[in-house]
């Protein structure tokens, strides 16, 4: 699949530009994990930094606009915002103080024009039930926004026969395969066609990738929180297995190696809890299962690649 050539910002890169994009792609961490909670009950900690939120949001809207145009910018920021405000809402619902979402602008050459967004938890999370709600609220909210964005964007995309156009190929996930078959009537992985993604569809594609990256069940990532809430005893083992799996995947896309470095820097431990022994009820276990299912349908083994000779 390729991003649609609708304006100067959305043109399919040349072969020379594609090499540059591939080299820069690993530096594009789309969504940083929730930071480790720290105690903070002071009035200063409870003051909302609306000015910082507004400044970073404005900057991200500008850089994403320069990267892919207005429709791309609005669509992507809506998806990222839904993800982070999902965490924010779940935190506030459970009386856990957190910052507002902070968007991170990036140079437009990084395709998306943003490094993602994050919130910071300012208090120790009380138990596994609350950890589950905070951990899964972001990915579920982001997915629920990214899905209609992707479907609508695909309806504006077009398909052409494969004619050897050079550029970056965007990998496919199970959810993208299903949506492309439903909307366009083609298999996006077919060697006979190019699916030229409309900017809105491209934003949906990035939103799905962000969701999958954050649901990797390691440490401070959303997936790490969810797995720990489901089974504290299995959290460390699963985290190590998935971490080791990033290295063979890195042979096909070097961005996985960058993601492995980010995980090492953030750490393998999940957020500390006041009570780790409280069991989850059926609803919270179901939320965990739903989150795992979302990970499976959004995961893209090779997000970016260059066409072969």
Tab-separated table of C-alpha atoms in Angstrom:
chain	number	residue	atom	x	y	z
A	1	UNK	CA	0.000	0.000	0.000
A	2	UNK	CA	1.054	3.563	-0.590
A	3	UNK	CA	-0.051	6.951	0.640
A	4	UNK	CA	-2.252	8.699	-1.894
A	5	UNK	CA	-0.732	11.373	-4.107
A	6	UNK	CA	-3.303	14.108	-3.464
A	7	UNK	CA	-1.078	17.090	-2.822
A	8	UNK	CA	2.543	18.042	-2.370
A	9	UNK	CA	2.580	16.730	1.186
A	10	UNK	CA	1.094	13.369	0.299
A	11	UNK	CA	3.107	12.475	-2.788
A	12	UNK	CA	4.587	8.997	-3.014
A	13	UNK	CA	8.340	9.388	-2.376
A	14	UNK	CA	10.887	8.704	-5.058
A	15	UNK	CA	13.348	5.838	-4.642
A	16	UNK	CA	15.967	8.251	-3.293
A	17	UNK	CA	13.499	9.790	-0.863
A	18	UNK	CA	12.330	6.337	0.183
A	19	UNK	CA	15.805	5.391	1.344
A	20	UNK	CA	15.874	8.490	3.496
A	21	UNK	CA	12.451	7.696	4.920
A	22	UNK	CA	13.494	4.166	5.754
A	23	UNK	CA	16.542	5.388	7.605
A	24	UNK	CA	14.515	7.888	9.599
A	25	UNK	CA	11.544	5.637	10.315
A	26	UNK	CA	12.938	3.957	13.437
A	27	UNK	CA	13.176	7.337	15.150
A	28	UNK	CA	9.426	7.752	14.943
A	29	UNK	CA	8.176	6.409	18.229
A	30	UNK	CA	4.525	7.184	17.808
A	31	UNK	CA	3.309	7.102	21.361
A	32	UNK	CA	5.347	7.136	24.523
A	33	UNK	CA	4.171	4.958	27.435
A	34	UNK	CA	2.559	6.190	30.616
A	35	UNK	CA	5.269	7.285	33.013
A	36	UNK	CA	5.771	5.596	36.346
A	37	UNK	CA	3.417	7.055	38.928
A	38	UNK	CA	4.807	9.156	41.710
A	39	UNK	CA	3.149	10.483	44.786
A	40	UNK	CA	1.841	13.994	44.386
A	41	UNK	CA	-1.014	15.436	46.371
A	42	UNK	CA	0.062	19.066	46.440
A	43	UNK	CA	-2.055	21.819	44.979
A	44	UNK	CA	0.716	22.492	42.476
A	45	UNK	CA	0.504	18.916	41.199
A	46	UNK	CA	-3.245	19.270	40.757
A	47	UNK	CA	-2.974	22.423	38.652
A	48	UNK	CA	-3.771	21.701	35.024
A	49	UNK	CA	-1.170	22.882	32.530
A	50	UNK	CA	-3.720	23.970	29.952
A	51	UNK	CA	-1.254	26.402	28.443
A	52	UNK	CA	1.297	23.627	27.851
A	53	UNK	CA	-1.401	21.307	26.504
A	54	UNK	CA	-2.586	24.021	24.096
A	55	UNK	CA	0.933	24.899	22.989
A	56	UNK	CA	1.930	21.304	22.247
A	57	UNK	CA	-1.398	20.554	20.569
A	58	UNK	CA	-1.025	23.600	18.319
A	59	UNK	CA	2.534	22.625	17.457
A	60	UNK	CA	1.505	19.063	16.630
A	61	UNK	CA	-1.379	20.250	14.458
A	62	UNK	CA	1.108	22.423	12.567
A	63	UNK	CA	3.740	19.714	12.040
A	64	UNK	CA	1.206	17.042	11.083
A	65	UNK	CA	-0.382	19.512	8.655
A	66	UNK	CA	3.001	20.119	7.038
A	67	UNK	CA	3.548	16.379	6.893
A	68	UNK	CA	0.265	15.266	5.339
A	69	UNK	CA	-2.212	18.093	4.923
A	70	UNK	CA	-5.240	19.286	6.878
A	71	UNK	CA	-7.374	16.137	6.722
A	72	UNK	CA	-4.449	13.960	7.743
A	73	UNK	CA	-3.558	16.279	10.620
A	74	UNK	CA	-7.055	16.471	12.089
A	75	UNK	CA	-7.642	12.721	11.735
A	76	UNK	CA	-4.358	11.707	13.343
A	77	UNK	CA	-4.620	14.161	16.239
A	78	UNK	CA	-8.171	12.944	16.929
A	79	UNK	CA	-6.920	9.350	17.165
A	80	UNK	CA	-3.945	10.194	19.370
A	81	UNK	CA	-6.117	12.468	21.491
A	82	UNK	CA	-8.751	9.766	21.964
A	83	UNK	CA	-6.047	7.354	23.117
A	84	UNK	CA	-4.536	9.698	25.680
A	85	UNK	CA	-7.821	11.165	26.885
A	86	UNK	CA	-8.963	7.579	27.412
A	87	UNK	CA	-6.126	7.187	29.919
A	88	UNK	CA	-6.908	10.616	31.367
A	89	UNK	CA	-10.612	9.857	31.814
A	90	UNK	CA	-9.940	6.464	33.427
A	91	UNK	CA	-7.456	8.061	35.817
A	92	UNK	CA	-9.885	10.754	36.882
A	93	UNK	CA	-12.748	8.263	37.138
A	94	UNK	CA	-10.731	6.338	39.713
A	95	UNK	CA	-9.462	9.376	41.600
A	96	UNK	CA	-5.890	9.023	40.329
A	97	UNK	CA	-4.372	12.356	39.395
A	98	UNK	CA	-2.689	12.606	36.003
A	99	UNK	CA	-1.541	15.324	33.672
A	100	UNK	CA	-3.408	16.343	30.582
A	101	UNK	CA	-2.244	14.643	27.374
A	102	UNK	CA	0.972	16.115	26.018
A	103	UNK	CA	1.363	15.921	22.240
A	104	UNK	CA	4.883	15.761	20.847
A	105	UNK	CA	5.504	17.609	17.558
A	106	UNK	CA	8.141	16.204	15.228
A	107	UNK	CA	9.811	17.440	12.049
A	108	UNK	CA	7.508	16.774	9.079
A	109	UNK	CA	10.199	14.584	7.476
A	110	UNK	CA	9.184	11.844	9.928
A	111	UNK	CA	6.143	11.134	7.695
A	112	UNK	CA	3.574	11.655	10.465
A	113	UNK	CA	4.891	14.938	11.865
A	114	UNK	CA	4.564	13.768	15.465
A	115	UNK	CA	6.223	11.447	17.949
A	116	UNK	CA	2.830	10.778	19.535
A	117	UNK	CA	1.498	11.829	22.919
A	118	UNK	CA	1.621	10.806	26.554
A	119	UNK	CA	0.185	11.473	29.985
A	120	UNK	CA	1.947	11.226	33.324
A	121	UNK	CA	0.346	9.564	36.329
A	122	UNK	CA	0.985	11.664	39.436
A	123	UNK	CA	-0.148	9.235	42.133
A	124	UNK	CA	0.417	5.599	42.987
A	125	UNK	CA	-2.291	3.442	41.402
A	126	UNK	CA	-4.311	1.699	44.133
A	127	UNK	CA	-4.856	-1.799	42.694
A	128	UNK	CA	-4.984	-4.054	39.635
A	129	UNK	CA	-8.581	-3.126	38.843
A	130	UNK	CA	-7.689	0.539	38.457
A	131	UNK	CA	-4.497	-0.365	36.586
A	132	UNK	CA	-6.577	-2.357	34.109
A	133	UNK	CA	-9.008	0.507	33.565
A	134	UNK	CA	-6.259	3.062	33.017
A	135	UNK	CA	-4.164	0.735	30.861
A	136	UNK	CA	-6.907	-0.437	28.509
A	137	UNK	CA	-8.922	2.794	28.238
A	138	UNK	CA	-6.364	4.415	25.936
A	139	UNK	CA	-5.972	1.628	23.352
A	140	UNK	CA	-9.699	0.883	23.279
A	141	UNK	CA	-10.631	4.556	22.841
A	142	UNK	CA	-7.939	5.057	20.202
A	143	UNK	CA	-9.053	1.944	18.318
A	144	UNK	CA	-12.709	3.012	18.379
A	145	UNK	CA	-11.747	6.311	16.738
A	146	UNK	CA	-9.127	4.877	14.369
A	147	UNK	CA	-11.489	2.233	12.964
A	148	UNK	CA	-14.121	4.578	11.444
A	149	UNK	CA	-11.326	6.929	10.342
A	150	UNK	CA	-9.650	4.040	8.516
A	151	UNK	CA	-12.882	2.800	6.923
A	152	UNK	CA	-13.920	6.267	5.751
A	153	UNK	CA	-10.412	6.983	4.500
A	154	UNK	CA	-10.364	3.738	2.523
A	155	UNK	CA	-13.619	4.767	0.841
A	156	UNK	CA	-11.730	7.812	-0.478
A	157	UNK	CA	-8.668	5.797	-1.505
A	158	UNK	CA	-8.125	4.223	-4.896
A	159	UNK	CA	-6.597	1.091	-6.350
A	160	UNK	CA	-4.329	0.865	-9.374
A	161	UNK	CA	-2.500	-1.959	-11.133
A	162	UNK	CA	1.058	-2.501	-9.976
A	163	UNK	CA	3.272	-0.581	-12.408
A	164	UNK	CA	6.548	-0.525	-10.526
A	165	UNK	CA	6.149	2.812	-8.734
A	166	UNK	CA	8.996	3.281	-6.288
A	167	UNK	CA	8.242	4.374	-2.757
A	168	UNK	CA	7.559	3.234	0.770
A	169	UNK	CA	5.291	0.225	1.193
A	170	UNK	CA	3.103	0.300	4.276
A	171	UNK	CA	2.538	-3.024	5.991
A	172	UNK	CA	-0.855	-4.540	6.563
A	173	UNK	CA	-2.613	-5.763	9.693
A	174	UNK	CA	-5.555	-8.107	10.025
A	175	UNK	CA	-7.948	-5.207	10.604
A	176	UNK	CA	-6.654	-3.405	7.510
A	177	UNK	CA	-7.040	-6.546	5.406
A	178	UNK	CA	-10.646	-6.904	6.547
A	179	UNK	CA	-11.481	-3.231	5.982
A	180	UNK	CA	-9.802	-3.097	2.555
A	181	UNK	CA	-11.641	-6.211	1.405
A	182	UNK	CA	-14.913	-4.764	2.675
A	183	UNK	CA	-14.506	-1.231	1.288
A	184	UNK	CA	-12.274	-1.636	-1.780
A	185	UNK	CA	-12.831	-5.283	-2.637
A	186	UNK	CA	-9.100	-6.021	-2.845
A	187	UNK	CA	-6.440	-7.658	-0.738
A	188	UNK	CA	-4.011	-4.866	0.269
A	189	UNK	CA	-1.170	-7.396	0.266
A	190	UNK	CA	-1.844	-8.504	-3.304
A	191	UNK	CA	1.215	-8.224	-5.579
A	192	UNK	CA	-1.084	-7.200	-8.438
A	193	UNK	CA	-2.403	-3.918	-7.006
A	194	UNK	CA	-1.334	-0.724	-5.316
A	195	UNK	CA	-3.735	0.686	-2.736
A	196	UNK	CA	-3.130	4.441	-2.670
A	197	UNK	CA	-4.174	5.584	0.781
A	198	UNK	CA	-6.084	8.825	1.129
A	199	UNK	CA	-4.584	11.027	3.892
A	200	UNK	CA	-7.489	10.133	6.194
A	201	UNK	CA	-6.860	6.423	5.611
A	202	UNK	CA	-3.153	6.953	6.236
A	203	UNK	CA	-3.976	8.594	9.568
A	204	UNK	CA	-6.135	5.569	10.402
A	205	UNK	CA	-3.273	3.255	9.446
A	206	UNK	CA	-0.885	5.134	11.750
A	207	UNK	CA	-3.503	5.072	14.506
A	208	UNK	CA	-3.709	1.285	14.279
A	209	UNK	CA	0.087	1.023	14.349
A	210	UNK	CA	0.253	3.253	17.433
A	211	UNK	CA	-2.352	1.093	19.145
A	212	UNK	CA	-0.408	-2.099	18.440
A	213	UNK	CA	2.916	-0.623	19.570
A	214	UNK	CA	1.435	0.440	22.880
A	215	UNK	CA	-0.233	-2.925	23.454
A	216	UNK	CA	3.044	-4.859	23.344
A	217	UNK	CA	2.944	-6.576	26.760
A	218	UNK	CA	6.155	-5.172	28.190
A	219	UNK	CA	6.858	-2.968	31.204
A	220	UNK	CA	5.383	0.530	31.133
A	221	UNK	CA	3.580	0.087	27.820
A	222	UNK	CA	-0.200	-0.183	27.962
A	223	UNK	CA	0.076	-3.873	27.156
A	224	UNK	CA	2.441	-4.332	30.084
A	225	UNK	CA	-0.058	-2.731	32.464
A	226	UNK	CA	-2.873	-4.886	31.104
A	227	UNK	CA	-0.961	-8.171	31.356
A	228	UNK	CA	0.184	-7.344	34.888
A	229	UNK	CA	-3.396	-6.576	35.903
A	230	UNK	CA	-4.532	-9.891	34.420
A	231	UNK	CA	-1.685	-12.032	35.744
A	232	UNK	CA	1.145	-10.503	37.789
A	233	UNK	CA	3.010	-13.814	37.823
A	234	UNK	CA	3.142	-14.037	34.011
A	235	UNK	CA	3.984	-10.393	33.376
A	236	UNK	CA	7.768	-10.649	33.594
A	237	UNK	CA	8.043	-13.840	31.524
A	238	UNK	CA	5.787	-12.559	28.736
A	239	UNK	CA	7.625	-9.260	28.703
A	240	UNK	CA	10.977	-10.981	28.199
A	241	UNK	CA	9.609	-13.192	25.425
A	242	UNK	CA	8.139	-10.276	23.504
A	243	UNK	CA	11.278	-8.217	24.061
A	244	UNK	CA	13.455	-10.979	22.603
A	245	UNK	CA	11.052	-11.306	19.662
A	246	UNK	CA	11.752	-7.691	18.696
A	247	UNK	CA	15.281	-8.574	17.584
A	248	UNK	CA	14.434	-11.059	14.798
A	249	UNK	CA	11.641	-8.685	13.752
A	250	UNK	CA	14.294	-5.964	13.602
A	251	UNK	CA	15.887	-7.808	10.688
A	252	UNK	CA	12.816	-6.975	8.595
A	253	UNK	CA	12.184	-3.483	10.011
A	254	UNK	CA	14.867	-1.713	12.023
A	255	UNK	CA	12.234	0.292	13.864
A	256	UNK	CA	11.725	-2.714	16.138
A	257	UNK	CA	15.319	-2.338	17.327
A	258	UNK	CA	14.651	1.298	18.163
A	259	UNK	CA	11.524	0.221	20.039
A	260	UNK	CA	13.622	-2.308	21.982
A	261	UNK	CA	16.000	0.479	23.029
A	262	UNK	CA	13.060	2.622	24.140
A	263	UNK	CA	11.735	-0.255	26.250
A	264	UNK	CA	15.128	-0.690	27.930
A	265	UNK	CA	15.218	3.024	28.747
A	266	UNK	CA	11.682	3.039	30.153
A	267	UNK	CA	12.137	-0.208	32.065
A	268	UNK	CA	10.502	-3.609	32.312
A	269	UNK	CA	8.603	-2.993	35.538
A	270	UNK	CA	4.968	-1.974	35.438
A	271	UNK	CA	3.478	0.829	37.513
A	272	UNK	CA	3.745	0.257	41.286
A	273	UNK	CA	0.486	-0.523	43.068
A	274	UNK	CA	-0.673	-0.078	46.645
A	275	UNK	CA	-2.396	-3.473	46.502
A	276	UNK	CA	-1.316	-6.126	43.994
A	277	UNK	CA	-3.445	-8.925	45.449
A	278	UNK	CA	-6.961	-7.689	44.675
A	279	UNK	CA	-8.451	-9.962	42.025
A	280	UNK	CA	-10.184	-8.720	38.896
A	281	UNK	CA	-13.884	-9.190	38.283
A	282	UNK	CA	-15.389	-10.508	35.066
A	283	UNK	CA	-15.807	-7.079	33.509
A	284	UNK	CA	-12.171	-6.143	34.015
A	285	UNK	CA	-10.960	-9.508	32.760
A	286	UNK	CA	-13.125	-8.974	29.682
A	287	UNK	CA	-11.511	-5.568	29.143
A	288	UNK	CA	-8.134	-7.282	29.193
A	289	UNK	CA	-9.245	-9.885	26.652
A	290	UNK	CA	-10.659	-7.157	24.394
A	291	UNK	CA	-7.356	-5.291	24.575
A	292	UNK	CA	-5.410	-8.422	23.635
A	293	UNK	CA	-7.767	-8.977	20.693
A	294	UNK	CA	-7.174	-5.399	19.537
A	295	UNK	CA	-3.426	-6.019	19.688
A	296	UNK	CA	-3.752	-9.138	17.543
A	297	UNK	CA	-5.810	-7.439	14.816
A	298	UNK	CA	-3.718	-4.238	14.687
A	299	UNK	CA	-0.203	-5.693	14.893
A	300	UNK	CA	1.911	-5.096	11.768
A	301	UNK	CA	5.065	-7.265	11.645
A	302	UNK	CA	6.747	-5.083	8.998
A	303	UNK	CA	5.224	-1.579	9.138
A	304	UNK	CA	7.487	-0.057	6.470
A	305	UNK	CA	9.465	-1.556	3.611
A	306	UNK	CA	10.905	-0.649	0.245
A	307	UNK	CA	9.855	-2.458	-2.927
A	308	UNK	CA	12.170	-5.178	-4.117
A	309	UNK	CA	14.194	-4.931	-7.333
